[in-house]
mmCIF file of C-alpha atoms and ligand atoms in Angstrom:
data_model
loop_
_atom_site.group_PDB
_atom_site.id
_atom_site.type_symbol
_atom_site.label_atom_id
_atom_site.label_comp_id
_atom_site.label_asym_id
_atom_site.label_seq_id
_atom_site.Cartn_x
_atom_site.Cartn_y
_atom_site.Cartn_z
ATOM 1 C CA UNK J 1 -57.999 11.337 40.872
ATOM 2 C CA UNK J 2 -57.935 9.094 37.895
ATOM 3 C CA UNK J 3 -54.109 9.307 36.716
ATOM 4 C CA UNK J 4 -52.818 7.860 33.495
ATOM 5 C CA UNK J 5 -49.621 7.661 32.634
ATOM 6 C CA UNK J 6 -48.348 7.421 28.726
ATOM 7 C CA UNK J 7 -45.065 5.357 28.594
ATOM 8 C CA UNK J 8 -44.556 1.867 26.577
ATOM 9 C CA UNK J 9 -43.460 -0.161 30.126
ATOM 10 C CA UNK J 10 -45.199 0.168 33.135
ATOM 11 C CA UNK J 11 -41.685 -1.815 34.460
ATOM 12 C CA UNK J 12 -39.564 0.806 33.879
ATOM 13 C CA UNK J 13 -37.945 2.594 37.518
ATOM 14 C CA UNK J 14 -39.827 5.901 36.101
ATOM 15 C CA UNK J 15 -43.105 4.382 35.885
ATOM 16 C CA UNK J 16 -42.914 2.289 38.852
ATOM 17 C CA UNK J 17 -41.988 4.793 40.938
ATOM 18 C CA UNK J 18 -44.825 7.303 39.382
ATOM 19 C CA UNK J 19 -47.683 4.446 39.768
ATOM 20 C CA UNK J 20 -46.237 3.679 43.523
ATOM 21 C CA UNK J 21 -46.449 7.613 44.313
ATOM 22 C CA UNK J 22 -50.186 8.074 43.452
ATOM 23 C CA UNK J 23 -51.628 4.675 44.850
ATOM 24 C CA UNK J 24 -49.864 5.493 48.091
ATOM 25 C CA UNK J 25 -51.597 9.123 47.747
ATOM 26 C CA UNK J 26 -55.089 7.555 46.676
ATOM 27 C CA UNK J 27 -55.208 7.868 43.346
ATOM 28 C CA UNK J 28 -56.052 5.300 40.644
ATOM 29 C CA UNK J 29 -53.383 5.015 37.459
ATOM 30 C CA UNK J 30 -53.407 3.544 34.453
ATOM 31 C CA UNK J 31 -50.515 2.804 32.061
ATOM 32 C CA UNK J 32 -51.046 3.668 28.785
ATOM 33 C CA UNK J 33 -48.935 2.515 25.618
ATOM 34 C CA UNK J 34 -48.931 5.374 23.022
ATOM 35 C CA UNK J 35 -48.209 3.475 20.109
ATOM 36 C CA UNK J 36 -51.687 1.645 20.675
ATOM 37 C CA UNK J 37 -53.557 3.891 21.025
ATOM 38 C CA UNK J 38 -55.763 5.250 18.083
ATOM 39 C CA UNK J 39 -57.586 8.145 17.458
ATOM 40 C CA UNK J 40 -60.374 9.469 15.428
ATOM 41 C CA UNK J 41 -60.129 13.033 14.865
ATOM 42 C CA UNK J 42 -63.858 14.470 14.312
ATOM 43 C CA UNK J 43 -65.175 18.062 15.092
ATOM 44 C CA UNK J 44 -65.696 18.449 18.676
ATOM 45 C CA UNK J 45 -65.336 15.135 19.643
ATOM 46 C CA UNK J 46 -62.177 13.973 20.663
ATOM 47 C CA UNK J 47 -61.528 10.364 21.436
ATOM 48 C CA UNK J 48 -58.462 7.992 22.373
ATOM 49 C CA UNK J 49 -59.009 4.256 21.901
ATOM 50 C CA UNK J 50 -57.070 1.471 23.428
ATOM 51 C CA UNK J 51 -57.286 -2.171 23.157
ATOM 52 C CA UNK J 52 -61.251 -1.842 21.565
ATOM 53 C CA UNK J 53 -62.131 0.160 24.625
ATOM 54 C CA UNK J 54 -62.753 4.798 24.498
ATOM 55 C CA UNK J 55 -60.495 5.810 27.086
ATOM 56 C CA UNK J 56 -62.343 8.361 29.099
ATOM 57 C CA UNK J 57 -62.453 9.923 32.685
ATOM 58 C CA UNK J 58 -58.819 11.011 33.213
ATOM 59 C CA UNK J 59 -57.917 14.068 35.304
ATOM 60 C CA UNK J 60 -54.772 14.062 34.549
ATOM 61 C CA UNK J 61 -52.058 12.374 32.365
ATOM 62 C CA UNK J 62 -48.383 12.084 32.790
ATOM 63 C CA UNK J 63 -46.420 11.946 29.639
ATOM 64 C CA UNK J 64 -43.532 9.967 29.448
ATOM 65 C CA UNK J 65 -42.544 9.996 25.552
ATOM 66 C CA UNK J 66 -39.172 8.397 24.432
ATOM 67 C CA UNK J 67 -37.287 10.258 22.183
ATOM 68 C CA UNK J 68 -37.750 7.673 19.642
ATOM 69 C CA UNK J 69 -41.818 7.993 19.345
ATOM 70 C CA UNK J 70 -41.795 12.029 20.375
ATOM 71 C CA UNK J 71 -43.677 12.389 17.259
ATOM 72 C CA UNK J 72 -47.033 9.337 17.347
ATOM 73 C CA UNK J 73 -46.450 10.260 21.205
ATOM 74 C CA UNK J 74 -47.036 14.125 21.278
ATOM 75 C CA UNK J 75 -49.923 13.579 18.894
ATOM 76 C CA UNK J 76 -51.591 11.455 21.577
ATOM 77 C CA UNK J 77 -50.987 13.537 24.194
ATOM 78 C CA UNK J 78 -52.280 16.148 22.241
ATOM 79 C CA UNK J 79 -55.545 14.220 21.526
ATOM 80 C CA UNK J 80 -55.609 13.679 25.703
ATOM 81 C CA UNK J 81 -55.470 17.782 26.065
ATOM 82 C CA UNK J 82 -58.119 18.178 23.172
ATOM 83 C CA UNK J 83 -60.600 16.303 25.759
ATOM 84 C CA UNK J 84 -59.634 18.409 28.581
ATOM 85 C CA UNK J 85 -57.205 15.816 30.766
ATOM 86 C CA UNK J 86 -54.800 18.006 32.199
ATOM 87 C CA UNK J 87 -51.216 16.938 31.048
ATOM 88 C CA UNK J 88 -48.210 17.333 33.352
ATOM 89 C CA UNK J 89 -45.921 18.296 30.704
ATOM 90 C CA UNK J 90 -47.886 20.055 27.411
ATOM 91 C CA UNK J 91 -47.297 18.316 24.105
ATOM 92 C CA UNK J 92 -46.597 21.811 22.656
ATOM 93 C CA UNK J 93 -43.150 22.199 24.856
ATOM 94 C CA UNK J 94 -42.004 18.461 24.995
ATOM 95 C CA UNK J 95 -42.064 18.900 20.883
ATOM 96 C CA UNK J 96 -39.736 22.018 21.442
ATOM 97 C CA UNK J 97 -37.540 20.527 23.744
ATOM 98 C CA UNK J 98 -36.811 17.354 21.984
ATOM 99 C CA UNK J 99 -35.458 19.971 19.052
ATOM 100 C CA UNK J 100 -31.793 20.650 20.196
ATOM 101 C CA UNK J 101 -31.576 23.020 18.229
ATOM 102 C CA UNK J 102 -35.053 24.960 18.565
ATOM 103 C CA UNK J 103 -34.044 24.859 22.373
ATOM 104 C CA UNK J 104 -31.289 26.572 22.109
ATOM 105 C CA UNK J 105 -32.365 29.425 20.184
ATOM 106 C CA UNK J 106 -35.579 29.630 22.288
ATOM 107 C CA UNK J 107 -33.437 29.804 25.360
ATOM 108 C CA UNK J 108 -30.557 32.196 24.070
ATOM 109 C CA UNK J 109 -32.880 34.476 22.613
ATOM 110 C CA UNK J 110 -33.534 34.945 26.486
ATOM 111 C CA UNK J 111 -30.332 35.664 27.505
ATOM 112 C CA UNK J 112 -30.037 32.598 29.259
ATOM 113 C CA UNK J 113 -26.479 31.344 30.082
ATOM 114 C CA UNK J 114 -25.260 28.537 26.862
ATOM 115 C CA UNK J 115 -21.857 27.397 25.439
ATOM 116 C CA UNK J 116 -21.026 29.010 22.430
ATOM 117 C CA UNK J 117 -22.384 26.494 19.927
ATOM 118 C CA UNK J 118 -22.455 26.474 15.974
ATOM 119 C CA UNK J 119 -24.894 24.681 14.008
ATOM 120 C CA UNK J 120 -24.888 23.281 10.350
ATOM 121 C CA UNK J 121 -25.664 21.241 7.822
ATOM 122 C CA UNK J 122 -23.376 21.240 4.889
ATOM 123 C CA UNK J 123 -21.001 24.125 5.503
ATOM 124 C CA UNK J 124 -18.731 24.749 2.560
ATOM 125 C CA UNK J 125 -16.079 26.645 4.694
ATOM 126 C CA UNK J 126 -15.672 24.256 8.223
ATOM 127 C CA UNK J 127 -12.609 26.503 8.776
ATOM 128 C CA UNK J 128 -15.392 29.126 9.147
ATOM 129 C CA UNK J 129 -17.736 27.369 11.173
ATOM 130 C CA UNK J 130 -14.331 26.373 13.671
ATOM 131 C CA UNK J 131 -13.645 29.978 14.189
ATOM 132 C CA UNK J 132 -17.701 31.127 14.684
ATOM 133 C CA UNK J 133 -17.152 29.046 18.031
ATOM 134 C CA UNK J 134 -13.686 29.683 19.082
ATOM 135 C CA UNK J 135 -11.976 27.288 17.591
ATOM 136 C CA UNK J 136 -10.481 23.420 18.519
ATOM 137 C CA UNK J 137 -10.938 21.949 21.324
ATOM 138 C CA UNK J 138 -14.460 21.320 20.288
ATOM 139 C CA UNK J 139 -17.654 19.396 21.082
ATOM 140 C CA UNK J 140 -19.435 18.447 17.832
ATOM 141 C CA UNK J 141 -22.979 16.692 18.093
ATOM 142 C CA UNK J 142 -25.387 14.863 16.138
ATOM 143 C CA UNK J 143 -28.958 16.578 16.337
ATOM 144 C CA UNK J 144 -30.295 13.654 16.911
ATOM 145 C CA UNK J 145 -28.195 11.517 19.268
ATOM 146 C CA UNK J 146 -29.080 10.614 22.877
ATOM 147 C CA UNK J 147 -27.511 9.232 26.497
ATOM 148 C CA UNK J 148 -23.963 10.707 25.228
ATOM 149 C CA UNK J 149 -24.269 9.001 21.490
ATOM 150 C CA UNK J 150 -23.269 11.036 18.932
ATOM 151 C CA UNK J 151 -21.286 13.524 20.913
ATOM 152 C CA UNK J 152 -17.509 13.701 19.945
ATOM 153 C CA UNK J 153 -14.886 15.447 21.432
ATOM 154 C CA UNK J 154 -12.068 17.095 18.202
ATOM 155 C CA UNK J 155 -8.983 18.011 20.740
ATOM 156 C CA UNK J 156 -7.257 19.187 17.467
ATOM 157 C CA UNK J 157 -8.589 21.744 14.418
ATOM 158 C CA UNK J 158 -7.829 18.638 11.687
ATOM 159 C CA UNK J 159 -9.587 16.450 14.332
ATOM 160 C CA UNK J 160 -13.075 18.597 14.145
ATOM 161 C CA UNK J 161 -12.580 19.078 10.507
ATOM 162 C CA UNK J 162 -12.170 15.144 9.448
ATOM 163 C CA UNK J 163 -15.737 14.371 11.921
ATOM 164 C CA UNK J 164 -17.390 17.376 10.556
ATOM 165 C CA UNK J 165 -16.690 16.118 7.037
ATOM 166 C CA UNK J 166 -17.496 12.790 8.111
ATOM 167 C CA UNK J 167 -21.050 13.749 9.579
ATOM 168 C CA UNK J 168 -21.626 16.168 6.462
ATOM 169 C CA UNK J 169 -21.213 12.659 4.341
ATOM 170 C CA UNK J 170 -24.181 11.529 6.808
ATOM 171 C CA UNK J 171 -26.223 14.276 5.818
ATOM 172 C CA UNK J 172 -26.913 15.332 9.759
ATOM 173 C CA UNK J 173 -27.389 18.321 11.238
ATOM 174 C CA UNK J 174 -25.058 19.509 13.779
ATOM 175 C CA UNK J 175 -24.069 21.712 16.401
ATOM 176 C CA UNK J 176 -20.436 22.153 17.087
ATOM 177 C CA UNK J 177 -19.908 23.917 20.533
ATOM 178 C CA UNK J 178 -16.583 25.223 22.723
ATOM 179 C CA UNK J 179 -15.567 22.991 24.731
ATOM 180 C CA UNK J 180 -16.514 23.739 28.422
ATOM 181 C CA UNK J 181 -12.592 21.879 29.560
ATOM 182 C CA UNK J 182 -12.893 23.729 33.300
ATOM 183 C CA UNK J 183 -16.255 21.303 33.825
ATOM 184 C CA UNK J 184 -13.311 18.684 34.329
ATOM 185 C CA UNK J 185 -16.390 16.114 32.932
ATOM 186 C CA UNK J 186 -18.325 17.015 35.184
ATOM 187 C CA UNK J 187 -22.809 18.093 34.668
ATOM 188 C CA UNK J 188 -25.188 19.386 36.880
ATOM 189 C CA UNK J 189 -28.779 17.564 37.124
ATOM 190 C CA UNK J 190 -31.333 20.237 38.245
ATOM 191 C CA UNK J 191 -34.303 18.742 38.648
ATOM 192 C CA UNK J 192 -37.387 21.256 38.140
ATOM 193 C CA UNK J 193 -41.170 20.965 39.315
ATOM 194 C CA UNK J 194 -43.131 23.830 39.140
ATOM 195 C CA UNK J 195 -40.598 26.322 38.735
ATOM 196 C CA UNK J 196 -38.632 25.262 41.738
ATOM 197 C CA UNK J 197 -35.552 22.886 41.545
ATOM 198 C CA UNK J 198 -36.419 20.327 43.849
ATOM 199 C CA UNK J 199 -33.087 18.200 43.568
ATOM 200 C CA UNK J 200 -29.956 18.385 41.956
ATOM 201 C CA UNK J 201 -26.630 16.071 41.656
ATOM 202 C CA UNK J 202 -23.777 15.738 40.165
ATOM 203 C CA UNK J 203 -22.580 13.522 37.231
ATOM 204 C CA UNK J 204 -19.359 13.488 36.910
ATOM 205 C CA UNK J 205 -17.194 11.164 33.655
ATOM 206 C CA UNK J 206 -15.472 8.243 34.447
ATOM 207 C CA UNK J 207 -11.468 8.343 34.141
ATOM 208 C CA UNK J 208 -10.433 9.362 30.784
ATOM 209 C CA UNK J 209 -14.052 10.201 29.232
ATOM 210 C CA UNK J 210 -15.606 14.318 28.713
ATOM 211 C CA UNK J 211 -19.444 12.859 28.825
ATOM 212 C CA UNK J 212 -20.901 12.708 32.120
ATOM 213 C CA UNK J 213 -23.864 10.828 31.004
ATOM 214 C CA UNK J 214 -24.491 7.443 33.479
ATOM 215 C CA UNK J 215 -25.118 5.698 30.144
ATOM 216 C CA UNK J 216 -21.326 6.329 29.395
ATOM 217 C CA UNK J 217 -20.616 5.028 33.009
ATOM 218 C CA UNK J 218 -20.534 8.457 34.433
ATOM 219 C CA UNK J 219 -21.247 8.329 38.501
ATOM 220 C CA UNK J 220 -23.877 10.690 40.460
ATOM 221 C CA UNK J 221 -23.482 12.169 43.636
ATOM 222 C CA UNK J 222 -25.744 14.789 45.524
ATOM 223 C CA UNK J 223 -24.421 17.814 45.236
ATOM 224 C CA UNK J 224 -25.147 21.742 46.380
ATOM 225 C CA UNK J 225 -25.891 24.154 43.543
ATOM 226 C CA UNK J 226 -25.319 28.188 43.782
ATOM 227 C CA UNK J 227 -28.069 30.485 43.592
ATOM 228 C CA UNK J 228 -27.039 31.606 39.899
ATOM 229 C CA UNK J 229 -27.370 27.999 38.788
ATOM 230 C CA UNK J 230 -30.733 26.981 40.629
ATOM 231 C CA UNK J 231 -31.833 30.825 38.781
ATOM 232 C CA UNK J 232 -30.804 29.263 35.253
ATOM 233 C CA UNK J 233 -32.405 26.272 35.517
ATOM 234 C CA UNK J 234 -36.006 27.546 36.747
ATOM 235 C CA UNK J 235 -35.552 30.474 33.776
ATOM 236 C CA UNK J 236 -34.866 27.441 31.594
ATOM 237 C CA UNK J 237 -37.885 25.408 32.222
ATOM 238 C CA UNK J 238 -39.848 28.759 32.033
ATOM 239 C CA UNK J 239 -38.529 29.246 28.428
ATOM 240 C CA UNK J 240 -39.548 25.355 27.615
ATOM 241 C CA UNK J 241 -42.886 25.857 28.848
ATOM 242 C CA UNK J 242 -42.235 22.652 31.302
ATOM 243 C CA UNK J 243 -43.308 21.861 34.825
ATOM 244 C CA UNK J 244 -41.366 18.879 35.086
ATOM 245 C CA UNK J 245 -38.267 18.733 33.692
ATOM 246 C CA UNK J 246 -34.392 17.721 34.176
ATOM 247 C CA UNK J 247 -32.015 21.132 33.475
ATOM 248 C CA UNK J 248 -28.497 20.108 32.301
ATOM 249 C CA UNK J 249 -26.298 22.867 33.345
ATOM 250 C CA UNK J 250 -22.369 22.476 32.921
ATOM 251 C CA UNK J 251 -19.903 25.158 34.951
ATOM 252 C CA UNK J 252 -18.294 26.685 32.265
ATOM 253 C CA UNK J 253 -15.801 30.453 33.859
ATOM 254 C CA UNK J 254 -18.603 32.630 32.421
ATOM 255 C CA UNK J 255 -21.024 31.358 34.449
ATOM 256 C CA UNK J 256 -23.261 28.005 34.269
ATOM 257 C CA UNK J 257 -24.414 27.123 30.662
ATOM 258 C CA UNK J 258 -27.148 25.500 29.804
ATOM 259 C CA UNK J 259 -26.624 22.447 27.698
ATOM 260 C CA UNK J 260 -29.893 20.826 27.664
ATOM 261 C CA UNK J 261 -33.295 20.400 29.208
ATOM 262 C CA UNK J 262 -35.142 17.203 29.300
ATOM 263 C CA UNK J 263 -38.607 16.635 29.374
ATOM 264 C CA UNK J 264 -39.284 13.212 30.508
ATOM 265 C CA UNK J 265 -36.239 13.117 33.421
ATOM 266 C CA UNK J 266 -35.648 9.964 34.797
ATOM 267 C CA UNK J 267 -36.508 9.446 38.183
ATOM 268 C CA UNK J 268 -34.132 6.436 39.167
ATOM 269 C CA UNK J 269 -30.162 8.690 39.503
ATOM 270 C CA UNK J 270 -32.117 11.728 41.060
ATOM 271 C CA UNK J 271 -33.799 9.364 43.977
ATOM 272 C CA UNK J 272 -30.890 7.442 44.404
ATOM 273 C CA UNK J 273 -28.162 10.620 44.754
ATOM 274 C CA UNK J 274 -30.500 12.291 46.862
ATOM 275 C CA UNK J 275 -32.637 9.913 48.989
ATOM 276 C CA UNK J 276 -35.834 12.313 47.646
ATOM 277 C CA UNK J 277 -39.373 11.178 46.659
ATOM 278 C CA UNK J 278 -39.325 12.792 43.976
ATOM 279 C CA UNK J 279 -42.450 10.943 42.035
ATOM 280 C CA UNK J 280 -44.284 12.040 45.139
ATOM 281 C CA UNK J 281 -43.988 15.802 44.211
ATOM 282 C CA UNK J 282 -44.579 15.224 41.132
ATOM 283 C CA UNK J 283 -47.707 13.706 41.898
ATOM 284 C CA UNK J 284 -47.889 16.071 44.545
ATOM 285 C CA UNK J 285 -47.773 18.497 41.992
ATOM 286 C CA UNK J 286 -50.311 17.350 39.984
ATOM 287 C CA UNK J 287 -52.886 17.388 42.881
ATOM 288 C CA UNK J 288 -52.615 21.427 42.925
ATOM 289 C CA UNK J 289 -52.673 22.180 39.256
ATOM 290 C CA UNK J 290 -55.204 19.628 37.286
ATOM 291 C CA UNK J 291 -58.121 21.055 36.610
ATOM 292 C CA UNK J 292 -59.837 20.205 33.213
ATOM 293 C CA UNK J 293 -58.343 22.362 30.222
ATOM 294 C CA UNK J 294 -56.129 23.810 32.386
ATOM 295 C CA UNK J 295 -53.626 23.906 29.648
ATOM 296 C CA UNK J 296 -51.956 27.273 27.960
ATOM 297 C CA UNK J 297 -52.229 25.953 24.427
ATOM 298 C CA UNK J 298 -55.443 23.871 24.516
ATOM 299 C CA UNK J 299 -53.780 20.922 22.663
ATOM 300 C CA UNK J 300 -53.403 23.614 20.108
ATOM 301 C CA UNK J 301 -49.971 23.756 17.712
HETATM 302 P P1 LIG Y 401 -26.928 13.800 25.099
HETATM 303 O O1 LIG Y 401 -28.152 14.641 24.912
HETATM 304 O O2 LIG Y 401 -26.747 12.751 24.070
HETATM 305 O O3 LIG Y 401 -26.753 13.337 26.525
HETATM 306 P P2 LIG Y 401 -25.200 16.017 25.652
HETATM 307 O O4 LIG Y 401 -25.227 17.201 24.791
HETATM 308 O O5 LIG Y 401 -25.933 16.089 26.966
HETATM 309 O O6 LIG Y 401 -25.705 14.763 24.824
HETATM 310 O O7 LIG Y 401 -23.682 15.609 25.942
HETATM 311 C C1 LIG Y 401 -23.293 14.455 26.648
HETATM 312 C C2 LIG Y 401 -22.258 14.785 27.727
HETATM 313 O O8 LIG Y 401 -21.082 15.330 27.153
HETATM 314 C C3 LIG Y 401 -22.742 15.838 28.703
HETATM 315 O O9 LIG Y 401 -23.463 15.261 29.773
HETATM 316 C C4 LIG Y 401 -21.453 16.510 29.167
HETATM 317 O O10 LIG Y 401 -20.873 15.794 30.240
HETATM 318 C C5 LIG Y 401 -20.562 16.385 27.951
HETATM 319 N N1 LIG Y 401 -20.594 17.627 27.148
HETATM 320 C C6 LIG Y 401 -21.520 17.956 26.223
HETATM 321 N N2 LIG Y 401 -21.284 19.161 25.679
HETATM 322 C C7 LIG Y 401 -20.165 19.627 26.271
HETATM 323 C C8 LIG Y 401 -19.397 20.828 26.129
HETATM 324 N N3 LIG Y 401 -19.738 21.784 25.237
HETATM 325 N N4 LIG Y 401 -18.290 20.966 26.901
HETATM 326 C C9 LIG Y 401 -17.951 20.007 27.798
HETATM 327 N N5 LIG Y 401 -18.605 18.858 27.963
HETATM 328 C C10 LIG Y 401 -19.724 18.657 27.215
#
């Protein structure tokens, strides 16, 4: 198969890996930088260009859009869908799972397992808002913050109201959420392909912090998950819409909540913890589904 693979450095672990995993397996890749690519949108005829060359002749494409460029990205993805290349991830659900918020209603509307979160903008009565969700301790997030940024802990009720005031000055949106304290700063990585989770470790906080994220020098270790977790994180990527994805479950004592799901999962912690080849499932993956417009949306919406 020709493989292409949309990420902005083919030296990242991710894309190494992914480009390793389909030469071993026969395939040909190419990396593909989304931000150069251009497009000329005419009836019936869609095209990608790249460096003065048409891309053409992809099977399949592997999307691996930072959160930064979700928006030039998707549409190039989309364009890639539009001519039939058969994406691992669609456009349509890594646009609804970089929305926090969207997620969250899209996967509560299910039923599925979540802290009890809050969201605003500007409210005029935060006392309100503090009670909605149970009250201090609280987590209070930025929409829009990644790797553990933007993500404050308010141990106190004057705590959460002095950074929700403080955020309301920034004009965000946030979510304000109980705080899941039995986790002990500890997250579950469930990582999904084709609505089976395939690996899954544990990140747990360093001494003295709540996030778990590695970027906040949280550690990962391989770890067994129960049957009711492995069930929330496949029912979660069935929500998004994603084949390939990383569920973020934390064990809260009503059961595992989901706190987020990631589209492009990095590939690096999950190896490592668990000694799996995981970009050969992926790609593995990939073998058994592409087929041209095999897509639910059609590069649609
Ligand atoms: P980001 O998307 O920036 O990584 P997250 O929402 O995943 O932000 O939060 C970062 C980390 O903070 C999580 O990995 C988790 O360890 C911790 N955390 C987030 N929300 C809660 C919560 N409601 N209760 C307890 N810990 C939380």
């Amino acid at each position: 198969m020709n493989i292409a693979i949309l990420s902005r450095n083919a030296k990242l672990y991710s894309t190494r890996r992914l480009i390793e995993a389909a030469e071993e397996r026969g395939h040909t890749v190419k990396v593909i930088d989304a931000l150069r690519c251009y497009m000329n949108i005419t009836a019936n005829n869609p095209k990608v260009h790249y460096k003065g060359e048409v891309l053409d002749g992809f099977d399949a494409i592997i999307p691996r859009i930072g959160a930064s460029i979700t928006f030039y990205g998707t549409a190039v993805l989309r364009q890639f869908e539009m001519m039939g290349v058969y994406p691992l991830n669609e456009s349509v659900a890594i646009s609804r799972s970089r929305d926090k918020l969207r997620s969250l209603q899209l996967l509560s509307r299910r039923g599925v397992g979540l802290p009890v979160t809050g969201f605003a903008h500007s409210p005029d009565d935060v006392n309100d808002l503090l009670q909605s969700v149970g009250g201090a301790p609280v987590v209070i997030k930025l929409l829009e913050g990644t790797q553990g940024k933007g993500v404050v802990l308010a141990e106190t009720h004057s705590a959460a109201e002095s950074v929700i005031e403080a955020f309301q000055g920034l004009k965000a949106n946030i979510l304000v959420q109980e705080f899941i304290q039995e986790a002990k700063g500890a997250d579950l990585r469930c990582f999904v392909i084709g609505g089976k989770v395939v690996a899954s470790m544990k990140r747990q906080a360093k001494e003295g912090e709540f996030r778990s994220n590695l970027h906040q020098g949280g550690s990962a270790t391989l770890t067994r998950i129960t049957p009711e977790e492995r069930a929330t994180a496949v029912r979660a990527a069935k929500i998004m819409g994603l084949n390939v994805c990383g569920v973020d479950l934390l064990r809260s004592n009503h059961g595992p909540v989901v706190m987020e799901v990631n589209s492009s999962p990095g590939i690096e912690g999950i190896e490592t913890a668990t000694n799996k080849d995981i970009a050969g499932q992926i790609i593995a993956f990939i073998e058994k589904n592409a087929r041209p417009h095999n897509t639910r949306t059609k590069g649609k919406g």
